[in-house]
PDB file of C-alpha atoms and ligand atoms in Angstrom:
ATOM      1  CA  UNK A  19      71.150 214.765  81.783  1.00 81.00           C
ATOM      2  CA  UNK A  20      72.005 211.397  80.225  1.00 89.00           C
ATOM      3  CA  UNK A  21      73.370 208.847  82.662  1.00 97.00           C
ATOM      4  CA  UNK A  22      77.113 208.160  82.581  1.00 98.00           C
ATOM      5  CA  UNK A  23      78.055 204.882  80.928  1.00 98.00           C
ATOM      6  CA  UNK A  24      80.134 201.966  82.130  1.00 98.00           C
ATOM      7  CA  UNK A  25      81.437 198.575  81.073  1.00 99.00           C
ATOM      8  CA  UNK A  26      82.075 196.165  83.948  1.00 99.00           C
ATOM      9  CA  UNK A  27      83.739 192.863  83.068  1.00 99.00           C
ATOM     10  CA  UNK A  28      82.877 189.772  85.087  1.00 98.00           C
ATOM     11  CA  UNK A  29      79.684 191.358  86.422  1.00 98.00           C
ATOM     12  CA  UNK A  30      77.720 188.121  86.698  1.00 98.00           C
ATOM     13  CA  UNK A  31      79.124 187.136  90.085  1.00 98.00           C
ATOM     14  CA  UNK A  32      81.227 188.187  93.049  1.00 98.00           C
ATOM     15  CA  UNK A  33      83.011 191.521  93.114  1.00 99.00           C
ATOM     16  CA  UNK A  34      81.925 192.534  89.608  1.00 99.00           C
ATOM     17  CA  UNK A  35      78.313 191.945  90.465  1.00 98.00           C
ATOM     18  CA  UNK A  36      78.620 194.081  93.599  1.00 99.00           C
ATOM     19  CA  UNK A  37      80.181 196.854  91.505  1.00 99.00           C
ATOM     20  CA  UNK A  38      77.407 196.611  88.901  1.00 98.00           C
ATOM     21  CA  UNK A  39      74.726 196.686  91.583  1.00 98.00           C
ATOM     22  CA  UNK A  40      76.256 199.802  93.143  1.00 98.00           C
ATOM     23  CA  UNK A  41      76.814 201.669  89.873  1.00 98.00           C
ATOM     24  CA  UNK A  42      73.417 200.759  88.416  1.00 98.00           C
ATOM     25  CA  UNK A  43      71.946 203.436  90.705  1.00 98.00           C
ATOM     26  CA  UNK A  44      73.579 206.127  88.557  1.00 98.00           C
ATOM     27  CA  UNK A  45      75.090 204.580  85.440  1.00 98.00           C
ATOM     28  CA  UNK A  46      73.983 202.893  82.269  1.00 98.00           C
ATOM     29  CA  UNK A  47      75.894 199.625  82.441  1.00 98.00           C
ATOM     30  CA  UNK A  48      77.030 196.796  80.221  1.00 98.00           C
ATOM     31  CA  UNK A  49      77.940 193.905  82.498  1.00 98.00           C
ATOM     32  CA  UNK A  50      79.873 191.041  80.946  1.00 98.00           C
ATOM     33  CA  UNK A  51      80.091 187.377  81.804  1.00 98.00           C
ATOM     34  CA  UNK A  52      81.972 184.420  80.371  1.00 98.00           C
ATOM     35  CA  UNK A  53      79.895 181.289  80.933  1.00 97.00           C
ATOM     36  CA  UNK A  54      77.279 181.946  83.610  1.00 98.00           C
ATOM     37  CA  UNK A  55      74.444 183.344  81.470  1.00 98.00           C
ATOM     38  CA  UNK A  56      72.008 182.458  84.252  1.00 98.00           C
ATOM     39  CA  UNK A  57      73.806 184.641  86.774  1.00 98.00           C
ATOM     40  CA  UNK A  58      74.100 187.470  84.228  1.00 98.00           C
ATOM     41  CA  UNK A  59      70.379 187.228  83.465  1.00 98.00           C
ATOM     42  CA  UNK A  60      69.551 187.602  87.152  1.00 98.00           C
ATOM     43  CA  UNK A  61      71.792 190.686  87.314  1.00 98.00           C
ATOM     44  CA  UNK A  62      69.900 192.162  84.380  1.00 98.00           C
ATOM     45  CA  UNK A  63      66.575 191.407  86.079  1.00 98.00           C
ATOM     46  CA  UNK A  64      67.743 193.013  89.329  1.00 98.00           C
ATOM     47  CA  UNK A  65      69.414 196.138  87.965  1.00 98.00           C
ATOM     48  CA  UNK A  66      68.102 196.693  84.431  1.00 97.00           C
ATOM     49  CA  UNK A  67      71.650 196.734  83.047  1.00 98.00           C
ATOM     50  CA  UNK A  68      72.652 195.311  79.671  1.00 98.00           C
ATOM     51  CA  UNK A  69      74.571 192.055  79.720  1.00 98.00           C
ATOM     52  CA  UNK A  70      76.989 190.755  77.117  1.00 98.00           C
ATOM     53  CA  UNK A  71      79.007 187.533  76.844  1.00 98.00           C
ATOM     54  CA  UNK A  72      82.724 188.254  76.645  1.00 98.00           C
ATOM     55  CA  UNK A  73      85.727 186.056  77.247  1.00 98.00           C
ATOM     56  CA  UNK A  74      88.342 188.723  77.938  1.00 98.00           C
ATOM     57  CA  UNK A  75      91.076 186.280  76.911  1.00 98.00           C
ATOM     58  CA  UNK A  76      89.769 186.308  73.329  1.00 98.00           C
ATOM     59  CA  UNK A  77      90.556 189.196  70.999  1.00 98.00           C
ATOM     60  CA  UNK A  78      87.423 188.568  68.888  1.00 98.00           C
ATOM     61  CA  UNK A  79      85.314 188.567  72.027  1.00 98.00           C
ATOM     62  CA  UNK A  80      86.818 191.848  73.275  1.00 98.00           C
ATOM     63  CA  UNK A  81      86.234 193.470  69.896  1.00 98.00           C
ATOM     64  CA  UNK A  82      82.623 192.277  69.846  1.00 98.00           C
ATOM     65  CA  UNK A  83      82.116 193.838  73.279  1.00 98.00           C
ATOM     66  CA  UNK A  84      83.480 197.212  72.194  1.00 98.00           C
ATOM     67  CA  UNK A  85      81.375 197.133  69.040  1.00 98.00           C
ATOM     68  CA  UNK A  86      78.270 196.396  71.111  1.00 98.00           C
ATOM     69  CA  UNK A  87      79.151 199.213  73.529  1.00 98.00           C
ATOM     70  CA  UNK A  88      79.691 201.725  70.705  1.00 98.00           C
ATOM     71  CA  UNK A  89      76.234 200.806  69.427  1.00 98.00           C
ATOM     72  CA  UNK A  90      74.646 201.326  72.853  1.00 97.00           C
ATOM     73  CA  UNK A  91      76.563 204.313  74.240  1.00 98.00           C
ATOM     74  CA  UNK A  92      77.454 207.668  72.666  1.00 97.00           C
ATOM     75  CA  UNK A  93      80.615 207.698  74.822  1.00 98.00           C
ATOM     76  CA  UNK A  94      82.226 205.542  77.486  1.00 98.00           C
ATOM     77  CA  UNK A  95      82.741 207.115  80.904  1.00 98.00           C
ATOM     78  CA  UNK A  96      84.065 204.157  82.887  1.00 99.00           C
ATOM     79  CA  UNK A  97      85.678 200.790  82.237  1.00 99.00           C
ATOM     80  CA  UNK A  98      86.043 198.414  85.167  1.00 99.00           C
ATOM     81  CA  UNK A  99      88.474 195.579  84.410  1.00 99.00           C
ATOM     82  CA  UNK A 100      87.238 193.143  87.018  1.00 99.00           C
ATOM     83  CA  UNK A 101      86.955 189.748  85.296  1.00 98.00           C
ATOM     84  CA  UNK A 102      89.571 187.299  86.460  1.00 98.00           C
ATOM     85  CA  UNK A 103      90.191 183.779  87.627  1.00 98.00           C
ATOM     86  CA  UNK A 104      92.358 181.776  89.963  1.00 98.00           C
ATOM     87  CA  UNK A 105      94.136 178.601  88.866  1.00 98.00           C
ATOM     88  CA  UNK A 106      91.723 175.726  88.291  1.00 97.00           C
ATOM     89  CA  UNK A 107      93.908 173.751  90.661  1.00 96.00           C
ATOM     90  CA  UNK A 108      96.296 175.250  93.183  1.00 96.00           C
ATOM     91  CA  UNK A 109      99.669 173.601  92.646  1.00 98.00           C
ATOM     92  CA  UNK A 110     103.124 174.276  94.013  1.00 98.00           C
ATOM     93  CA  UNK A 111     105.273 176.435  91.741  1.00 98.00           C
ATOM     94  CA  UNK A 112     107.542 173.412  91.121  1.00 98.00           C
ATOM     95  CA  UNK A 113     104.604 171.380  89.768  1.00 98.00           C
ATOM     96  CA  UNK A 114     102.202 173.897  88.205  1.00 98.00           C
ATOM     97  CA  UNK A 115     101.534 173.480  84.488  1.00 98.00           C
ATOM     98  CA  UNK A 116     102.339 175.770  81.590  1.00 98.00           C
ATOM     99  CA  UNK A 117      98.712 175.430  80.491  1.00 98.00           C
ATOM    100  CA  UNK A 118      97.532 176.988  83.731  1.00 98.00           C
ATOM    101  CA  UNK A 119     100.145 179.743  83.381  1.00 98.00           C
ATOM    102  CA  UNK A 120      98.985 180.541  79.834  1.00 98.00           C
ATOM    103  CA  UNK A 121      95.324 180.565  80.833  1.00 98.00           C
ATOM    104  CA  UNK A 122      95.834 182.930  83.739  1.00 98.00           C
ATOM    105  CA  UNK A 123      98.098 185.291  81.855  1.00 99.00           C
ATOM    106  CA  UNK A 124      95.595 185.443  78.972  1.00 98.00           C
ATOM    107  CA  UNK A 125      92.615 186.028  81.268  1.00 98.00           C
ATOM    108  CA  UNK A 126      94.022 188.183  84.057  1.00 99.00           C
ATOM    109  CA  UNK A 127      96.702 190.169  82.219  1.00 99.00           C
ATOM    110  CA  UNK A 128      96.546 190.139  78.424  1.00 98.00           C
ATOM    111  CA  UNK A 129      92.735 190.403  78.328  1.00 98.00           C
ATOM    112  CA  UNK A 130      92.340 193.527  80.481  1.00 99.00           C
ATOM    113  CA  UNK A 131      95.506 195.077  79.041  1.00 99.00           C
ATOM    114  CA  UNK A 132      94.192 194.986  75.486  1.00 98.00           C
ATOM    115  CA  UNK A 133      90.561 195.666  76.364  1.00 99.00           C
ATOM    116  CA  UNK A 134      91.836 198.811  78.039  1.00 98.00           C
ATOM    117  CA  UNK A 135      93.708 199.833  74.916  1.00 98.00           C
ATOM    118  CA  UNK A 136      90.505 199.692  72.879  1.00 98.00           C
ATOM    119  CA  UNK A 137      88.474 201.539  75.500  1.00 98.00           C
ATOM    120  CA  UNK A 138      91.228 204.121  76.058  1.00 98.00           C
ATOM    121  CA  UNK A 139      91.314 205.047  72.378  1.00 98.00           C
ATOM    122  CA  UNK A 140      87.560 205.618  72.490  1.00 98.00           C
ATOM    123  CA  UNK A 141      87.776 207.701  75.684  1.00 98.00           C
ATOM    124  CA  UNK A 142      90.720 209.696  74.356  1.00 97.00           C
ATOM    125  CA  UNK A 143      88.647 210.781  71.318  1.00 96.00           C
ATOM    126  CA  UNK A 144      86.512 212.754  73.788  1.00 96.00           C
ATOM    127  CA  UNK A 145      89.358 213.598  76.168  1.00 98.00           C
ATOM    128  CA  UNK A 146      87.591 212.128  79.191  1.00 98.00           C
ATOM    129  CA  UNK A 147      87.086 208.844  80.998  1.00 98.00           C
ATOM    130  CA  UNK A 148      88.073 206.648  83.930  1.00 99.00           C
ATOM    131  CA  UNK A 149      89.510 203.146  83.958  1.00 99.00           C
ATOM    132  CA  UNK A 150      89.684 200.852  86.974  1.00 99.00           C
ATOM    133  CA  UNK A 151      91.735 197.669  87.213  1.00 99.00           C
ATOM    134  CA  UNK A 152      90.890 195.148  89.905  1.00 99.00           C
ATOM    135  CA  UNK A 153      94.220 193.534  90.735  1.00 99.00           C
ATOM    136  CA  UNK A 154      94.913 191.860  94.090  1.00 98.00           C
ATOM    137  CA  UNK A 155      97.182 191.796  97.118  1.00 98.00           C
ATOM    138  CA  UNK A 156      98.711 188.931  95.092  1.00 98.00           C
ATOM    139  CA  UNK A 157     100.356 191.618  92.932  1.00 98.00           C
ATOM    140  CA  UNK A 158     102.982 191.846  95.700  1.00 98.00           C
ATOM    141  CA  UNK A 159     102.324 188.820  97.956  1.00 98.00           C
ATOM    142  CA  UNK A 160     104.038 185.529  97.085  1.00 98.00           C
ATOM    143  CA  UNK A 161     101.698 182.509  97.282  1.00 98.00           C
ATOM    144  CA  UNK A 162     103.794 179.638  95.976  1.00 98.00           C
ATOM    145  CA  UNK A 163     100.745 177.450  95.308  1.00 97.00           C
ATOM    146  CA  UNK A 164      99.333 179.894  92.724  1.00 97.00           C
ATOM    147  CA  UNK A 165     102.356 181.583  91.243  1.00 98.00           C
ATOM    148  CA  UNK A 166     100.669 182.130  87.883  1.00 98.00           C
ATOM    149  CA  UNK A 167      97.932 184.153  89.587  1.00 98.00           C
ATOM    150  CA  UNK A 168     100.459 186.312  91.446  1.00 98.00           C
ATOM    151  CA  UNK A 169     102.485 186.908  88.281  1.00 99.00           C
ATOM    152  CA  UNK A 170      99.366 187.867  86.300  1.00 99.00           C
ATOM    153  CA  UNK A 171      98.324 190.404  88.932  1.00 99.00           C
ATOM    154  CA  UNK A 172     101.838 191.836  89.312  1.00 99.00           C
ATOM    155  CA  UNK A 173     101.903 192.368  85.552  1.00 99.00           C
ATOM    156  CA  UNK A 174      98.477 193.955  85.616  1.00 99.00           C
ATOM    157  CA  UNK A 175      99.670 196.385  88.247  1.00 98.00           C
ATOM    158  CA  UNK A 176     102.327 197.594  85.794  1.00 98.00           C
ATOM    159  CA  UNK A 177      99.674 197.890  83.109  1.00 98.00           C
ATOM    160  CA  UNK A 178      97.912 200.390  85.390  1.00 98.00           C
ATOM    161  CA  UNK A 179     101.058 202.497  85.781  1.00 98.00           C
ATOM    162  CA  UNK A 180     101.724 202.452  82.049  1.00 98.00           C
ATOM    163  CA  UNK A 181      98.213 203.467  81.054  1.00 99.00           C
ATOM    164  CA  UNK A 182      98.014 206.093  83.785  1.00 98.00           C
ATOM    165  CA  UNK A 183     101.202 207.700  82.478  1.00 98.00           C
ATOM    166  CA  UNK A 184     100.262 207.409  78.815  1.00 98.00           C
ATOM    167  CA  UNK A 185      96.682 208.671  79.170  1.00 98.00           C
ATOM    168  CA  UNK A 186      97.121 211.457  81.717  1.00 98.00           C
ATOM    169  CA  UNK A 187      97.442 214.063  78.968  1.00 98.00           C
ATOM    170  CA  UNK A 188      94.300 212.753  77.253  1.00 97.00           C
ATOM    171  CA  UNK A 189      92.021 213.366  80.213  1.00 98.00           C
ATOM    172  CA  UNK A 190      91.654 209.660  81.002  1.00 98.00           C
ATOM    173  CA  UNK A 191      92.283 208.681  84.631  1.00 98.00           C
ATOM    174  CA  UNK A 192      93.455 205.178  85.557  1.00 99.00           C
ATOM    175  CA  UNK A 193      93.234 203.473  88.958  1.00 99.00           C
ATOM    176  CA  UNK A 194      94.188 200.182  90.572  1.00 99.00           C
ATOM    177  CA  UNK A 195      92.056 198.593  93.256  1.00 99.00           C
ATOM    178  CA  UNK A 196      93.831 195.860  95.213  1.00 98.00           C
ATOM    179  CA  UNK A 197      91.329 193.704  97.062  1.00 99.00           C
ATOM    180  CA  UNK A 198      92.473 191.471  99.887  1.00 98.00           C
ATOM    181  CA  UNK A 199      90.388 188.443 100.884  1.00 98.00           C
ATOM    182  CA  UNK A 200      86.871 188.969  99.588  1.00 98.00           C
ATOM    183  CA  UNK A 201      84.013 186.523 100.132  1.00 98.00           C
ATOM    184  CA  UNK A 202      83.112 185.272  96.627  1.00 98.00           C
ATOM    185  CA  UNK A 203      82.970 181.998  94.693  1.00 97.00           C
ATOM    186  CA  UNK A 204      86.661 182.442  93.865  1.00 97.00           C
ATOM    187  CA  UNK A 205      87.742 181.717  97.417  1.00 96.00           C
ATOM    188  CA  UNK A 206      84.878 179.385  98.411  1.00 96.00           C
ATOM    189  CA  UNK A 207      87.126 176.310  98.651  1.00 94.00           C
ATOM    190  CA  UNK A 208      89.551 178.032 101.017  1.00 94.00           C
ATOM    191  CA  UNK A 209      87.117 180.295 102.853  1.00 97.00           C
ATOM    192  CA  UNK A 210      87.407 178.366 106.124  1.00 97.00           C
ATOM    193  CA  UNK A 211      91.223 178.502 106.001  1.00 97.00           C
ATOM    194  CA  UNK A 212      91.082 182.255 105.499  1.00 97.00           C
ATOM    195  CA  UNK A 213      88.453 182.711 108.242  1.00 98.00           C
ATOM    196  CA  UNK A 214      90.761 180.895 110.666  1.00 98.00           C
ATOM    197  CA  UNK A 215      93.739 183.017 109.643  1.00 98.00           C
ATOM    198  CA  UNK A 216      91.731 186.216 110.046  1.00 98.00           C
ATOM    199  CA  UNK A 217      90.547 185.108 113.492  1.00 98.00           C
ATOM    200  CA  UNK A 218      94.217 184.476 114.364  1.00 97.00           C
ATOM    201  CA  UNK A 219      95.147 188.057 113.434  1.00 97.00           C
ATOM    202  CA  UNK A 220      96.075 188.023 109.726  1.00 97.00           C
ATOM    203  CA  UNK A 221      94.178 191.266 109.113  1.00 98.00           C
ATOM    204  CA  UNK A 222      94.331 194.423 111.245  1.00 98.00           C
ATOM    205  CA  UNK A 223      90.606 194.833 110.522  1.00 98.00           C
ATOM    206  CA  UNK A 224      89.407 191.446 111.700  1.00 97.00           C
ATOM    207  CA  UNK A 225      86.874 190.499 109.086  1.00 98.00           C
ATOM    208  CA  UNK A 226      86.782 189.136 105.575  1.00 98.00           C
ATOM    209  CA  UNK A 227      85.998 191.683 102.865  1.00 98.00           C
ATOM    210  CA  UNK A 228      82.749 191.761 100.905  1.00 98.00           C
ATOM    211  CA  UNK A 229      82.145 192.688  97.291  1.00 98.00           C
ATOM    212  CA  UNK A 230      80.433 195.841  98.532  1.00 98.00           C
ATOM    213  CA  UNK A 231      83.730 197.002 100.108  1.00 99.00           C
ATOM    214  CA  UNK A 232      85.300 197.006  96.647  1.00 99.00           C
ATOM    215  CA  UNK A 233      82.200 198.535  95.074  1.00 99.00           C
ATOM    216  CA  UNK A 234      82.453 201.546  97.405  1.00 99.00           C
ATOM    217  CA  UNK A 235      85.980 202.258  96.174  1.00 99.00           C
ATOM    218  CA  UNK A 236      84.772 202.069  92.579  1.00 99.00           C
ATOM    219  CA  UNK A 237      81.939 204.422  93.485  1.00 99.00           C
ATOM    220  CA  UNK A 238      84.411 207.048  94.696  1.00 98.00           C
ATOM    221  CA  UNK A 239      86.332 206.778  91.416  1.00 99.00           C
ATOM    222  CA  UNK A 240      83.183 206.800  89.274  1.00 98.00           C
ATOM    223  CA  UNK A 241      81.975 209.952  91.023  1.00 98.00           C
ATOM    224  CA  UNK A 242      85.251 211.702  90.228  1.00 98.00           C
ATOM    225  CA  UNK A 243      86.381 212.056  93.843  1.00 98.00           C
ATOM    226  CA  UNK A 244      89.909 210.856  92.991  1.00 98.00           C
ATOM    227  CA  UNK A 245      90.369 212.637  89.686  1.00 98.00           C
ATOM    228  CA  UNK A 246      93.694 214.259  90.624  1.00 98.00           C
ATOM    229  CA  UNK A 247      95.169 210.898  91.631  1.00 98.00           C
ATOM    230  CA  UNK A 248      95.655 209.024  88.391  1.00 98.00           C
ATOM    231  CA  UNK A 249      97.732 205.866  88.801  1.00 98.00           C
ATOM    232  CA  UNK A 250      96.735 205.587  92.466  1.00 98.00           C
ATOM    233  CA  UNK A 251      96.616 202.140  94.090  1.00 98.00           C
ATOM    234  CA  UNK A 252      93.692 201.714  96.469  1.00 98.00           C
ATOM    235  CA  UNK A 253      94.047 198.851  98.946  1.00 99.00           C
ATOM    236  CA  UNK A 254      90.702 197.322  99.913  1.00 99.00           C
ATOM    237  CA  UNK A 255      92.159 194.687 102.193  1.00 98.00           C
ATOM    238  CA  UNK A 256      91.344 195.355 105.854  1.00 98.00           C
ATOM    239  CA  UNK A 257      94.875 196.660 106.356  1.00 98.00           C
ATOM    240  CA  UNK A 258      96.661 193.540 105.045  1.00 98.00           C
ATOM    241  CA  UNK A 259      99.315 195.681 103.363  1.00 98.00           C
ATOM    242  CA  UNK A 260     100.397 197.335 106.621  1.00 98.00           C
ATOM    243  CA  UNK A 261     103.637 196.271 108.235  1.00 95.00           C
ATOM    244  CA  UNK A 262     103.994 196.315 111.977  1.00 93.00           C
ATOM    245  CA  UNK A 263     106.708 195.572 114.463  1.00 90.00           C
TER     246      UNK A 263
HETATM  247  N1  NAP B 312      87.717 187.141  95.884  1.00 92.07           N
HETATM  248  C1  NAP B 312      88.904 187.573  96.287  1.00 92.07           C
HETATM  249  O1  NAP B 312      89.340 187.305  97.420  1.00 92.07           O
HETATM  250  C2  NAP B 312      89.730 188.445  95.384  1.00 92.07           C
HETATM  251  C3  NAP B 312      90.858 189.054  95.944  1.00 92.07           C
HETATM  252  C4  NAP B 312      91.663 189.870  95.162  1.00 92.07           C
HETATM  253  C5  NAP B 312      91.327 190.079  93.842  1.00 92.07           C
HETATM  254  N2  NAP B 312      90.229 189.469  93.304  1.00 92.07           N
HETATM  255  C6  NAP B 312      89.956 189.747  91.887  1.00 92.07           C
HETATM  256  O2  NAP B 312      88.664 190.282  91.759  1.00 92.07           O
HETATM  257  C7  NAP B 312      88.127 189.944  90.490  1.00 92.07           C
HETATM  258  C8  NAP B 312      86.762 189.313  90.661  1.00 92.07           C
HETATM  259  O3  NAP B 312      86.940 188.126  91.434  1.00 92.07           O
HETATM  260  P1  NAP B 312      85.736 187.406  92.200  1.00 92.07           P
HETATM  261  O4  NAP B 312      86.270 186.999  93.520  1.00 92.07           O
HETATM  262  O5  NAP B 312      84.508 188.233  92.144  1.00 92.07           O
HETATM  263  O6  NAP B 312      85.605 186.083  91.297  1.00 92.07           O
HETATM  264  P2  NAP B 312      84.352 185.174  90.927  1.00 92.07           P
HETATM  265  O7  NAP B 312      83.331 185.233  91.997  1.00 92.07           O
HETATM  266  O8  NAP B 312      84.945 183.860  90.563  1.00 92.07           O
HETATM  267  O9  NAP B 312      83.763 185.877  89.616  1.00 92.07           O
HETATM  268  C9  NAP B 312      84.566 185.975  88.477  1.00 92.07           C
HETATM  269  C10 NAP B 312      83.854 186.772  87.411  1.00 92.07           C
HETATM  270  O10 NAP B 312      84.746 186.917  86.295  1.00 92.07           O
HETATM  271  C11 NAP B 312      84.157 186.314  85.152  1.00 92.07           C
HETATM  272  N3  NAP B 312      85.211 185.699  84.329  1.00 92.07           N
HETATM  273  C12 NAP B 312      86.072 184.728  84.680  1.00 92.07           C
HETATM  274  N4  NAP B 312      86.910 184.454  83.654  1.00 92.07           N
HETATM  275  C13 NAP B 312      86.556 185.270  82.642  1.00 92.07           C
HETATM  276  C14 NAP B 312      86.997 185.467  81.318  1.00 92.07           C
HETATM  277  N5  NAP B 312      87.998 184.750  80.774  1.00 92.07           N
HETATM  278  N6  NAP B 312      86.399 186.415  80.554  1.00 92.07           N
HETATM  279  C15 NAP B 312      85.394 187.132  81.067  1.00 92.07           C
HETATM  280  N7  NAP B 312      84.899 186.995  82.287  1.00 92.07           N
HETATM  281  C16 NAP B 312      85.477 186.059  83.071  1.00 92.07           C
HETATM  282  C17 NAP B 312      83.126 185.324  85.664  1.00 92.07           C
HETATM  283  O11 NAP B 312      82.136 185.097  84.667  1.00 92.07           O
HETATM  284  P3  NAP B 312      81.111 183.812  84.782  1.00 92.07           P
HETATM  285  O12 NAP B 312      80.168 184.123  85.905  1.00 92.07           O
HETATM  286  O13 NAP B 312      80.415 183.749  83.470  1.00 92.07           O
HETATM  287  O14 NAP B 312      81.970 182.619  85.068  1.00 92.07           O
HETATM  288  C18 NAP B 312      82.614 186.088  86.880  1.00 92.07           C
HETATM  289  O15 NAP B 312      81.687 187.076  86.509  1.00 92.07           O
HETATM  290  C19 NAP B 312      89.163 189.022  89.822  1.00 92.07           C
HETATM  291  O16 NAP B 312      89.971 189.763  88.941  1.00 92.07           O
HETATM  292  C20 NAP B 312      89.973 188.516  91.004  1.00 92.07           C
HETATM  293  O17 NAP B 312      91.266 188.140  90.625  1.00 92.07           O
HETATM  294  C21 NAP B 312      89.422 188.656  94.038  1.00 92.07           C
END
């Protein structure tokens, strides 16, 4: 039996790397990176996966990735849209720049939206496939010092619903994973602030998340355990989304 195939964007570090490490046990993987070739090389050495440079914000770069994947794989079983970024500088919504807005929308929303379109067409040819979007609790939580991030993730959440609806009849299943606070480079500068908030009761499950927590949710999807749940949102957030009184 040939191994199932997967593209994981932003696999060089953080959550994407944890997903790649988990899936490498069963899947043939192309893991992408933007600038950290060194980190991607170490992933390749550890897991044996293929790596490929791809800036998801660039159409030419996305097309090059798909062309590379079509050359490597007979079919694509799984796309994980994980690559993303926070604002280079957290600024109040009244001061944040249009440049930062454009960069985050291009990277976190437009990139995965159009990469998915290309991958979905390929999957639909065979009538089978699974697509995962890594969004965030920021899709519905207002952080006024990174509005552009929240807006990009809220938009991406709608992208999930749209693709899930459109592709359901083509045998392609689409899922959203909403991580909460996950220990990666992305939150390194504010890790202590978050640790203090968690200790003070921010999360019902009183610990910060790890990349492996997200990877386990992707594993369940990759193994087909949620195949009758297209469009489902999976919160991987220690219960952050719960309301209590
Ligand atoms: N950490 C959290 O608390 C948290 C919470 C909710 C959601 N998320 C989401 O989870 C995803 C992964 O975040 P993370 O915490 O693992 O971040 P991270 O540690 O900063 O890693 C980001 C990854 O994305 C890649 N990347 C960044 N911009 C890219 C671009 N334009 N094109 C292609 N790849 C790009 C990076 O590549 P290089 O290594 O080459 O730079 C890296 O592999 C993101 O979508 C993020 O929004 C994170």
